[in-house]
């Protein structure tokens, strides 16, 4: 598909609304979500400690948009930043095929960032190219930077033997990493995080493919897995989850965060359904690695949890219907980066830079406080 260049990218200062969290409990005024037609990002600050992350002048930029044209949700799941190549790899939500009898499709977006030579924090233009995933790696959901390329979560199709984790080196076809659990097919692998300590791959396997009609009925429960490429050790590390979604390791890799939502069409909907981020301790016993001490870390304020990332200080950023909800490592809400239409996936770029997928829009937010604070110099507390 043709490459489109987008120039004249504006950078605008975020409005910050200060709300004392102590005043909320006694109020009955409901929160309202930012109208998707809005073209601006605002920040609600609940705790004074959030200032250390925001800095004196956080800004936002609209990088790419299909809102005014096709309205196709090109910016949905993967949001992987490749610093060596100044590229973002993104995947769409389900797109309707041209034939009524065909299955929905997912497209990959490659966005090359062209920065100012003397001001690398400023993006002057973007080269945007939409790509079809290789036939051997159908329906990619989320993914992560990996070696010299991207690790994709392929959800698979109705055909047997499809789906799993695939590594696509730059300029080369995908290589299967793990595609089954001892002969049993995964449901529809969704999200993955890569250990920087031992290279292990932690991934979630909900059954959205079956929910949406492009995968067979599941052979196994919706679970969380850990795969060690060096040894081939594949094991289930968490079960009992409805639809495990985003997953991320804390910076010290002692905690794993997993977002959970209910089945599509589940009674109660998003207002009363499952929308929890759980925390697990990573423990080692008898040469094995396990998840233990499952606990509620947070229940999102709006919608269901999407992508989850951590900054170097251990704070947790969760995509949700109101934008990005930011929690300290103790689980206290620091604030919300309110994004029109919500955020389904997100990724950190250069220092203080956060890329946000919002279905029909791709945004960038600069948290100027993070730009100048080394990870070892501070911690954010629940105050």
mmCIF file of C-alpha atoms in Angstrom:
data_model
loop_
_atom_site.group_PDB
_atom_site.id
_atom_site.type_symbol
_atom_site.label_atom_id
_atom_site.label_comp_id
_atom_site.label_asym_id
_atom_site.label_seq_id
_atom_site.Cartn_x
_atom_site.Cartn_y
_atom_site.Cartn_z
ATOM 1 C CA UNK A 1 0.000 0.000 0.000
ATOM 2 C CA UNK A 2 1.137 3.544 -0.708
ATOM 3 C CA UNK A 3 3.104 5.577 1.820
ATOM 4 C CA UNK A 4 1.459 8.787 3.029
ATOM 5 C CA UNK A 5 3.514 11.629 4.529
ATOM 6 C CA UNK A 6 1.913 13.787 7.209
ATOM 7 C CA UNK A 7 3.613 17.105 7.991
ATOM 8 C CA UNK A 8 2.941 20.252 10.019
ATOM 9 C CA UNK A 9 2.412 18.409 13.283
ATOM 10 C CA UNK A 10 1.391 20.831 16.002
ATOM 11 C CA UNK A 11 2.390 20.489 19.639
ATOM 12 C CA UNK A 12 -0.060 21.956 22.144
ATOM 13 C CA UNK A 13 0.179 22.381 25.872
ATOM 14 C CA UNK A 14 -2.175 20.158 27.887
ATOM 15 C CA UNK A 15 -4.696 21.791 30.165
ATOM 16 C CA UNK A 16 -4.360 20.398 33.705
ATOM 17 C CA UNK A 17 -7.375 20.162 36.009
ATOM 18 C CA UNK A 18 -6.531 19.782 39.704
ATOM 19 C CA UNK A 19 -8.993 17.773 41.787
ATOM 20 C CA UNK A 20 -8.348 16.933 45.425
ATOM 21 C CA UNK A 21 -9.023 13.204 45.652
ATOM 22 C CA UNK A 22 -10.174 13.657 49.244
ATOM 23 C CA UNK A 23 -13.159 15.664 48.006
ATOM 24 C CA UNK A 24 -14.462 13.011 45.598
ATOM 25 C CA UNK A 25 -15.936 10.399 47.940
ATOM 26 C CA UNK A 26 -18.753 12.617 49.172
ATOM 27 C CA UNK A 27 -19.820 13.892 45.747
ATOM 28 C CA UNK A 28 -22.490 12.370 43.532
ATOM 29 C CA UNK A 29 -21.505 14.157 40.334
ATOM 30 C CA UNK A 30 -20.754 11.493 37.679
ATOM 31 C CA UNK A 31 -17.588 11.667 35.607
ATOM 32 C CA UNK A 32 -18.070 12.492 31.934
ATOM 33 C CA UNK A 33 -15.872 11.136 29.165
ATOM 34 C CA UNK A 34 -14.140 13.375 26.651
ATOM 35 C CA UNK A 35 -16.221 13.673 23.483
ATOM 36 C CA UNK A 36 -14.525 11.723 20.637
ATOM 37 C CA UNK A 37 -15.016 14.710 18.320
ATOM 38 C CA UNK A 38 -12.844 16.812 20.573
ATOM 39 C CA UNK A 39 -9.395 17.580 19.235
ATOM 40 C CA UNK A 40 -7.570 18.128 22.505
ATOM 41 C CA UNK A 41 -6.128 16.177 25.422
ATOM 42 C CA UNK A 42 -6.554 17.356 28.989
ATOM 43 C CA UNK A 43 -5.129 15.979 32.221
ATOM 44 C CA UNK A 44 -6.955 15.475 35.501
ATOM 45 C CA UNK A 45 -4.567 15.447 38.449
ATOM 46 C CA UNK A 46 -5.805 13.765 41.636
ATOM 47 C CA UNK A 47 -2.598 13.748 43.673
ATOM 48 C CA UNK A 48 0.142 16.338 44.016
ATOM 49 C CA UNK A 49 2.812 13.706 43.355
ATOM 50 C CA UNK A 50 1.601 13.474 39.742
ATOM 51 C CA UNK A 51 3.336 16.815 39.138
ATOM 52 C CA UNK A 52 6.721 15.084 39.230
ATOM 53 C CA UNK A 53 5.721 13.081 36.145
ATOM 54 C CA UNK A 54 3.839 15.783 34.279
ATOM 55 C CA UNK A 55 6.468 18.465 34.678
ATOM 56 C CA UNK A 56 5.709 22.154 34.169
ATOM 57 C CA UNK A 57 4.450 21.891 30.586
ATOM 58 C CA UNK A 58 3.112 18.537 29.324
ATOM 59 C CA UNK A 59 2.083 18.684 25.670
ATOM 60 C CA UNK A 60 0.111 16.661 23.135
ATOM 61 C CA UNK A 61 0.218 16.193 19.360
ATOM 62 C CA UNK A 62 -2.175 14.499 16.962
ATOM 63 C CA UNK A 63 0.128 12.424 14.759
ATOM 64 C CA UNK A 64 -2.229 10.462 12.496
ATOM 65 C CA UNK A 65 -5.991 10.340 12.015
ATOM 66 C CA UNK A 66 -8.623 8.536 9.969
ATOM 67 C CA UNK A 67 -11.448 10.243 11.863
ATOM 68 C CA UNK A 68 -12.239 12.772 9.145
ATOM 69 C CA UNK A 69 -11.864 10.336 6.218
ATOM 70 C CA UNK A 70 -12.458 6.573 6.285
ATOM 71 C CA UNK A 71 -13.066 6.434 10.057
ATOM 72 C CA UNK A 72 -11.379 3.026 10.043
ATOM 73 C CA UNK A 73 -9.865 2.028 13.421
ATOM 74 C CA UNK A 74 -6.268 1.706 12.206
ATOM 75 C CA UNK A 75 -4.743 2.450 15.650
ATOM 76 C CA UNK A 76 -5.982 -0.215 18.031
ATOM 77 C CA UNK A 77 -3.696 -2.846 19.485
ATOM 78 C CA UNK A 78 0.055 -3.113 18.920
ATOM 79 C CA UNK A 79 1.870 0.089 19.788
ATOM 80 C CA UNK A 80 5.548 -0.866 19.538
ATOM 81 C CA UNK A 81 8.269 1.784 19.343
ATOM 82 C CA UNK A 82 11.518 0.759 17.613
ATOM 83 C CA UNK A 83 14.081 3.400 18.652
ATOM 84 C CA UNK A 84 16.877 2.176 16.372
ATOM 85 C CA UNK A 85 14.692 2.833 13.338
ATOM 86 C CA UNK A 86 12.467 5.618 14.721
ATOM 87 C CA UNK A 87 9.380 3.604 13.839
ATOM 88 C CA UNK A 88 6.063 2.760 15.417
ATOM 89 C CA UNK A 89 4.380 -0.533 14.561
ATOM 90 C CA UNK A 90 0.614 -0.526 15.078
ATOM 91 C CA UNK A 91 -2.301 -2.831 14.305
ATOM 92 C CA UNK A 92 -5.904 -2.038 13.467
ATOM 93 C CA UNK A 93 -9.088 -3.244 15.039
ATOM 94 C CA UNK A 94 -11.209 -5.631 12.952
ATOM 95 C CA UNK A 95 -11.839 -4.127 9.513
ATOM 96 C CA UNK A 96 -14.738 -5.156 7.331
ATOM 97 C CA UNK A 97 -13.684 -7.088 4.208
ATOM 98 C CA UNK A 98 -14.697 -6.044 0.713
ATOM 99 C CA UNK A 99 -16.666 -9.283 0.289
ATOM 100 C CA UNK A 100 -19.638 -9.950 2.550
ATOM 101 C CA UNK A 101 -18.709 -13.636 2.740
ATOM 102 C CA UNK A 102 -15.106 -13.025 3.844
ATOM 103 C CA UNK A 103 -13.738 -12.826 7.378
ATOM 104 C CA UNK A 104 -12.763 -9.480 8.936
ATOM 105 C CA UNK A 105 -9.145 -8.416 8.470
ATOM 106 C CA UNK A 106 -6.493 -6.644 10.527
ATOM 107 C CA UNK A 107 -3.883 -4.345 8.987
ATOM 108 C CA UNK A 108 -0.442 -3.399 10.266
ATOM 109 C CA UNK A 109 0.696 0.231 10.219
ATOM 110 C CA UNK A 110 4.336 1.264 10.003
ATOM 111 C CA UNK A 111 4.828 4.897 11.020
ATOM 112 C CA UNK A 112 8.308 6.344 10.516
ATOM 113 C CA UNK A 113 9.009 9.336 12.738
ATOM 114 C CA UNK A 114 11.063 12.165 11.241
ATOM 115 C CA UNK A 115 12.396 14.374 14.017
ATOM 116 C CA UNK A 116 14.028 17.795 13.946
ATOM 117 C CA UNK A 117 17.804 17.400 13.822
ATOM 118 C CA UNK A 118 18.417 20.047 16.477
ATOM 119 C CA UNK A 119 15.335 19.229 18.581
ATOM 120 C CA UNK A 120 14.822 15.442 18.675
ATOM 121 C CA UNK A 121 11.835 15.779 20.994
ATOM 122 C CA UNK A 122 9.961 17.468 18.130
ATOM 123 C CA UNK A 123 8.422 15.344 15.364
ATOM 124 C CA UNK A 124 8.275 17.313 12.108
ATOM 125 C CA UNK A 125 6.585 14.674 9.925
ATOM 126 C CA UNK A 126 5.505 11.031 9.739
ATOM 127 C CA UNK A 127 5.605 8.531 6.887
ATOM 128 C CA UNK A 128 2.554 6.293 7.242
ATOM 129 C CA UNK A 129 2.253 2.950 5.463
ATOM 130 C CA UNK A 130 -0.472 0.312 5.875
ATOM 131 C CA UNK A 131 0.575 -3.327 5.399
ATOM 132 C CA UNK A 132 -1.221 -6.648 5.181
ATOM 133 C CA UNK A 133 0.081 -9.237 7.652
ATOM 134 C CA UNK A 134 1.747 -12.293 6.113
ATOM 135 C CA UNK A 135 -0.679 -15.212 5.560
ATOM 136 C CA UNK A 136 1.319 -17.333 8.022
ATOM 137 C CA UNK A 137 0.669 -14.776 10.813
ATOM 138 C CA UNK A 138 -3.056 -13.994 10.600
ATOM 139 C CA UNK A 139 -5.025 -11.538 12.705
ATOM 140 C CA UNK A 140 -2.190 -9.973 14.737
ATOM 141 C CA UNK A 141 -3.412 -8.444 17.985
ATOM 142 C CA UNK A 142 -0.788 -6.874 20.214
ATOM 143 C CA UNK A 143 2.978 -7.312 20.276
ATOM 144 C CA UNK A 144 6.269 -5.924 21.516
ATOM 145 C CA UNK A 145 9.704 -4.857 20.245
ATOM 146 C CA UNK A 146 11.910 -7.938 20.100
ATOM 147 C CA UNK A 147 15.535 -8.325 18.989
ATOM 148 C CA UNK A 148 15.741 -6.527 15.606
ATOM 149 C CA UNK A 149 12.028 -6.619 14.908
ATOM 150 C CA UNK A 150 8.634 -7.166 16.472
ATOM 151 C CA UNK A 151 7.105 -10.058 18.396
ATOM 152 C CA UNK A 152 3.506 -10.415 17.204
ATOM 153 C CA UNK A 153 0.558 -12.072 18.926
ATOM 154 C CA UNK A 154 -1.276 -13.835 16.108
ATOM 155 C CA UNK A 155 -4.855 -14.649 17.065
ATOM 156 C CA UNK A 156 -5.245 -17.170 14.245
ATOM 157 C CA UNK A 157 -8.283 -17.988 12.108
ATOM 158 C CA UNK A 158 -10.869 -20.751 11.844
ATOM 159 C CA UNK A 159 -8.229 -22.935 10.177
ATOM 160 C CA UNK A 160 -6.409 -25.355 12.504
ATOM 161 C CA UNK A 161 -2.769 -24.731 13.325
ATOM 162 C CA UNK A 162 -2.954 -20.936 13.197
ATOM 163 C CA UNK A 163 -2.127 -18.441 15.923
ATOM 164 C CA UNK A 164 0.601 -18.017 18.517
ATOM 165 C CA UNK A 165 3.705 -15.871 18.993
ATOM 166 C CA UNK A 166 5.677 -14.942 15.868
ATOM 167 C CA UNK A 167 8.907 -12.988 15.575
ATOM 168 C CA UNK A 168 9.200 -10.884 12.442
ATOM 169 C CA UNK A 169 12.805 -9.730 11.938
ATOM 170 C CA UNK A 170 13.148 -6.477 10.082
ATOM 171 C CA UNK A 171 12.817 -7.127 6.347
ATOM 172 C CA UNK A 172 12.170 -10.860 6.761
ATOM 173 C CA UNK A 173 9.124 -13.149 7.026
ATOM 174 C CA UNK A 174 7.751 -14.131 10.443
ATOM 175 C CA UNK A 175 9.305 -16.964 12.426
ATOM 176 C CA UNK A 176 7.036 -19.044 14.717
ATOM 177 C CA UNK A 177 8.195 -18.918 18.346
ATOM 178 C CA UNK A 178 5.427 -20.800 20.152
ATOM 179 C CA UNK A 179 2.183 -21.849 18.453
ATOM 180 C CA UNK A 180 0.588 -24.437 20.748
ATOM 181 C CA UNK A 181 0.510 -25.789 24.272
ATOM 182 C CA UNK A 182 1.843 -29.335 23.883
ATOM 183 C CA UNK A 183 -0.342 -29.966 20.857
ATOM 184 C CA UNK A 184 -3.378 -27.998 22.033
ATOM 185 C CA UNK A 185 -4.161 -24.791 20.174
ATOM 186 C CA UNK A 186 -4.153 -21.451 21.929
ATOM 187 C CA UNK A 187 -7.444 -19.547 21.978
ATOM 188 C CA UNK A 188 -6.354 -16.216 20.486
ATOM 189 C CA UNK A 189 -3.063 -14.919 21.877
ATOM 190 C CA UNK A 190 -3.503 -11.237 22.655
ATOM 191 C CA UNK A 191 -0.654 -9.477 24.494
ATOM 192 C CA UNK A 192 2.983 -10.162 25.331
ATOM 193 C CA UNK A 193 5.737 -8.629 27.441
ATOM 194 C CA UNK A 194 9.417 -9.537 27.228
ATOM 195 C CA UNK A 195 11.680 -9.978 30.251
ATOM 196 C CA UNK A 196 14.836 -7.885 30.000
ATOM 197 C CA UNK A 197 16.531 -10.143 32.565
ATOM 198 C CA UNK A 198 16.154 -13.632 31.107
ATOM 199 C CA UNK A 199 14.371 -13.123 27.768
ATOM 200 C CA UNK A 200 11.220 -14.978 28.864
ATOM 201 C CA UNK A 201 7.971 -14.173 27.062
ATOM 202 C CA UNK A 202 4.883 -13.635 29.213
ATOM 203 C CA UNK A 203 1.626 -13.604 27.247
ATOM 204 C CA UNK A 204 -2.157 -13.642 27.636
ATOM 205 C CA UNK A 205 -4.547 -15.935 25.777
ATOM 206 C CA UNK A 206 -8.195 -14.823 25.949
ATOM 207 C CA UNK A 207 -10.776 -16.170 23.502
ATOM 208 C CA UNK A 208 -11.768 -13.046 21.619
ATOM 209 C CA UNK A 209 -11.371 -14.908 18.340
ATOM 210 C CA UNK A 210 -14.221 -17.235 19.292
ATOM 211 C CA UNK A 211 -16.205 -14.312 20.729
ATOM 212 C CA UNK A 212 -15.958 -12.541 17.377
ATOM 213 C CA UNK A 213 -16.459 -15.582 15.209
ATOM 214 C CA UNK A 214 -13.095 -16.005 13.489
ATOM 215 C CA UNK A 215 -11.675 -18.729 15.769
ATOM 216 C CA UNK A 216 -13.060 -22.131 16.829
ATOM 217 C CA UNK A 217 -14.449 -22.646 20.298
ATOM 218 C CA UNK A 218 -11.583 -22.719 22.821
ATOM 219 C CA UNK A 219 -9.791 -25.936 23.733
ATOM 220 C CA UNK A 220 -8.431 -24.463 26.972
ATOM 221 C CA UNK A 221 -9.370 -21.830 29.561
ATOM 222 C CA UNK A 222 -8.298 -18.217 29.130
ATOM 223 C CA UNK A 223 -4.884 -18.158 30.798
ATOM 224 C CA UNK A 224 -1.520 -16.429 31.167
ATOM 225 C CA UNK A 225 1.610 -18.235 29.967
ATOM 226 C CA UNK A 226 5.371 -17.922 30.308
ATOM 227 C CA UNK A 227 7.705 -19.227 27.602
ATOM 228 C CA UNK A 228 11.504 -19.397 27.921
ATOM 229 C CA UNK A 229 12.956 -19.467 24.367
ATOM 230 C CA UNK A 230 16.379 -20.651 25.542
ATOM 231 C CA UNK A 231 15.065 -23.781 27.264
ATOM 232 C CA UNK A 232 11.715 -24.309 25.538
ATOM 233 C CA UNK A 233 9.947 -24.291 28.909
ATOM 234 C CA UNK A 234 6.274 -23.357 28.412
ATOM 235 C CA UNK A 235 3.930 -23.224 31.372
ATOM 236 C CA UNK A 236 0.644 -21.781 32.537
ATOM 237 C CA UNK A 237 1.327 -19.196 35.232
ATOM 238 C CA UNK A 238 -2.180 -17.829 35.909
ATOM 239 C CA UNK A 239 -5.718 -19.082 35.356
ATOM 240 C CA UNK A 240 -9.191 -18.239 36.614
ATOM 241 C CA UNK A 241 -9.362 -15.049 34.518
ATOM 242 C CA UNK A 242 -12.303 -14.043 32.326
ATOM 243 C CA UNK A 243 -10.529 -12.437 29.392
ATOM 244 C CA UNK A 244 -6.892 -11.589 30.282
ATOM 245 C CA UNK A 245 -5.832 -8.607 28.195
ATOM 246 C CA UNK A 246 -2.765 -6.407 28.560
ATOM 247 C CA UNK A 247 0.281 -7.655 30.448
ATOM 248 C CA UNK A 248 3.459 -5.956 31.611
ATOM 249 C CA UNK A 249 6.381 -6.584 33.960
ATOM 250 C CA UNK A 250 7.361 -3.993 36.539
ATOM 251 C CA UNK A 251 10.819 -2.419 36.021
ATOM 252 C CA UNK A 252 12.392 -4.668 38.679
ATOM 253 C CA UNK A 253 10.511 -7.659 37.166
ATOM 254 C CA UNK A 254 9.225 -8.692 40.573
ATOM 255 C CA UNK A 255 5.593 -7.964 39.654
ATOM 256 C CA UNK A 256 3.399 -8.836 36.670
ATOM 257 C CA UNK A 257 0.308 -6.737 35.938
ATOM 258 C CA UNK A 258 -2.565 -8.277 33.950
ATOM 259 C CA UNK A 259 -5.730 -6.518 32.826
ATOM 260 C CA UNK A 260 -8.995 -8.482 32.773
ATOM 261 C CA UNK A 261 -12.279 -7.816 31.054
ATOM 262 C CA UNK A 262 -15.434 -9.878 30.634
ATOM 263 C CA UNK A 263 -16.633 -11.681 27.533
ATOM 264 C CA UNK A 264 -18.113 -9.581 24.753
ATOM 265 C CA UNK A 265 -21.839 -9.318 25.286
ATOM 266 C CA UNK A 266 -21.481 -10.419 28.905
ATOM 267 C CA UNK A 267 -24.429 -9.465 31.069
ATOM 268 C CA UNK A 268 -23.884 -6.113 32.724
ATOM 269 C CA UNK A 269 -21.676 -4.696 29.981
ATOM 270 C CA UNK A 270 -18.676 -2.486 30.579
ATOM 271 C CA UNK A 271 -20.404 -0.496 33.320
ATOM 272 C CA UNK A 272 -20.734 -3.409 35.760
ATOM 273 C CA UNK A 273 -18.537 -6.069 34.173
ATOM 274 C CA UNK A 274 -14.964 -7.091 34.831
ATOM 275 C CA UNK A 275 -12.512 -4.235 34.401
ATOM 276 C CA UNK A 276 -9.725 -5.057 36.827
ATOM 277 C CA UNK A 277 -5.951 -4.844 36.731
ATOM 278 C CA UNK A 278 -4.400 -7.580 38.861
ATOM 279 C CA UNK A 279 -0.891 -7.695 40.288
ATOM 280 C CA UNK A 280 1.043 -10.936 40.810
ATOM 281 C CA UNK A 281 4.379 -11.563 42.517
ATOM 282 C CA UNK A 282 7.038 -13.295 40.419
ATOM 283 C CA UNK A 283 8.486 -16.058 42.587
ATOM 284 C CA UNK A 284 11.120 -18.713 41.946
ATOM 285 C CA UNK A 285 10.920 -22.155 43.501
ATOM 286 C CA UNK A 286 12.939 -25.300 42.734
ATOM 287 C CA UNK A 287 14.245 -23.825 39.505
ATOM 288 C CA UNK A 288 10.787 -22.802 38.289
ATOM 289 C CA UNK A 289 9.197 -19.374 37.841
ATOM 290 C CA UNK A 290 5.650 -18.840 39.112
ATOM 291 C CA UNK A 291 3.080 -16.111 39.668
ATOM 292 C CA UNK A 292 1.781 -15.900 43.237
ATOM 293 C CA UNK A 293 -0.245 -13.632 45.517
ATOM 294 C CA UNK A 294 -2.816 -12.460 42.978
ATOM 295 C CA UNK A 295 -4.435 -9.251 44.175
ATOM 296 C CA UNK A 296 -6.564 -6.435 42.827
ATOM 297 C CA UNK A 297 -4.258 -3.608 41.841
ATOM 298 C CA UNK A 298 -6.882 -1.291 40.358
ATOM 299 C CA UNK A 299 -10.392 -1.208 38.932
ATOM 300 C CA UNK A 300 -10.378 1.193 36.007
ATOM 301 C CA UNK A 301 -12.484 4.328 36.247
ATOM 302 C CA UNK A 302 -14.082 3.989 32.805
ATOM 303 C CA UNK A 303 -14.602 1.096 30.404
ATOM 304 C CA UNK A 304 -12.211 -1.850 30.516
ATOM 305 C CA UNK A 305 -8.406 -2.018 30.720
ATOM 306 C CA UNK A 306 -6.583 -2.113 27.400
ATOM 307 C CA UNK A 307 -2.829 -1.845 27.025
ATOM 308 C CA UNK A 308 -0.668 -1.523 30.143
ATOM 309 C CA UNK A 309 2.839 -0.061 30.439
ATOM 310 C CA UNK A 310 5.160 0.933 33.285
ATOM 311 C CA UNK A 311 7.590 3.818 33.413
ATOM 312 C CA UNK A 312 11.082 3.379 34.853
ATOM 313 C CA UNK A 313 9.838 4.531 38.242
ATOM 314 C CA UNK A 314 7.297 1.720 38.528
ATOM 315 C CA UNK A 315 4.154 3.753 37.864
ATOM 316 C CA UNK A 316 1.480 1.921 35.878
ATOM 317 C CA UNK A 317 -0.302 3.433 32.862
ATOM 318 C CA UNK A 318 -3.552 1.761 31.758
ATOM 319 C CA UNK A 319 -5.467 2.464 28.560
ATOM 320 C CA UNK A 320 -9.196 2.845 29.258
ATOM 321 C CA UNK A 321 -12.357 4.498 27.948
ATOM 322 C CA UNK A 322 -11.380 7.846 29.467
ATOM 323 C CA UNK A 323 -7.791 7.842 28.162
ATOM 324 C CA UNK A 324 -4.763 6.780 30.199
ATOM 325 C CA UNK A 325 -5.249 6.146 33.901
ATOM 326 C CA UNK A 326 -1.989 6.507 35.826
ATOM 327 C CA UNK A 327 -1.423 4.640 39.090
ATOM 328 C CA UNK A 328 1.528 4.612 41.459
ATOM 329 C CA UNK A 329 3.088 1.254 42.316
ATOM 330 C CA UNK A 330 0.952 1.172 45.455
ATOM 331 C CA UNK A 331 -2.233 1.196 43.377
ATOM 332 C CA UNK A 332 -3.327 4.764 44.105
ATOM 333 C CA UNK A 333 -4.695 6.788 41.193
ATOM 334 C CA UNK A 334 -2.419 9.728 40.357
ATOM 335 C CA UNK A 335 -4.425 11.145 37.495
ATOM 336 C CA UNK A 336 -5.943 10.610 34.074
ATOM 337 C CA UNK A 337 -4.653 11.730 30.691
ATOM 338 C CA UNK A 338 -8.069 12.307 29.118
ATOM 339 C CA UNK A 339 -8.078 11.351 25.439
ATOM 340 C CA UNK A 340 -11.062 11.769 23.083
ATOM 341 C CA UNK A 341 -12.522 8.331 22.432
ATOM 342 C CA UNK A 342 -10.310 6.604 25.019
ATOM 343 C CA UNK A 343 -7.058 4.657 24.597
ATOM 344 C CA UNK A 344 -6.779 1.003 23.583
ATOM 345 C CA UNK A 345 -2.980 0.674 23.472
ATOM 346 C CA UNK A 346 0.084 2.725 24.358
ATOM 347 C CA UNK A 347 3.875 2.707 24.404
ATOM 348 C CA UNK A 348 6.735 4.829 25.665
ATOM 349 C CA UNK A 349 9.062 6.375 23.112
ATOM 350 C CA UNK A 350 11.978 8.641 23.913
ATOM 351 C CA UNK A 351 12.314 10.050 27.431
ATOM 352 C CA UNK A 352 8.950 11.341 28.597
ATOM 353 C CA UNK A 353 7.229 10.491 25.321
ATOM 354 C CA UNK A 354 4.023 8.425 25.316
ATOM 355 C CA UNK A 355 2.291 7.203 22.138
ATOM 356 C CA UNK A 356 -1.445 6.543 22.424
ATOM 357 C CA UNK A 357 -3.677 4.478 20.124
ATOM 358 C CA UNK A 358 -7.264 5.706 20.076
ATOM 359 C CA UNK A 359 -8.814 3.630 17.276
ATOM 360 C CA UNK A 360 -9.131 6.399 14.645
ATOM 361 C CA UNK A 361 -6.330 8.559 16.009
ATOM 362 C CA UNK A 362 -2.690 8.215 17.018
ATOM 363 C CA UNK A 363 -1.560 10.734 19.636
ATOM 364 C CA UNK A 364 1.684 11.648 21.325
ATOM 365 C CA UNK A 365 1.925 13.087 24.835
ATOM 366 C CA UNK A 366 5.135 14.514 26.281
ATOM 367 C CA UNK A 367 5.399 14.264 30.053
ATOM 368 C CA UNK A 368 8.157 16.783 30.596
ATOM 369 C CA UNK A 369 8.695 15.687 34.194
ATOM 370 C CA UNK A 370 9.810 12.245 33.031
ATOM 371 C CA UNK A 371 12.261 13.734 30.539
ATOM 372 C CA UNK A 372 14.649 14.913 33.237
ATOM 373 C CA UNK A 373 14.179 12.412 36.059
ATOM 374 C CA UNK A 374 16.394 9.310 36.167
ATOM 375 C CA UNK A 375 14.557 6.182 37.296
ATOM 376 C CA UNK A 376 16.698 5.687 40.385
ATOM 377 C CA UNK A 377 16.261 9.172 41.780
ATOM 378 C CA UNK A 378 12.642 9.183 42.883
ATOM 379 C CA UNK A 379 9.537 7.182 43.609
ATOM 380 C CA UNK A 380 5.904 8.173 43.425
ATOM 381 C CA UNK A 381 3.951 7.450 46.569
ATOM 382 C CA UNK A 382 0.245 7.208 47.190
ATOM 383 C CA UNK A 383 -0.080 10.786 48.432
#
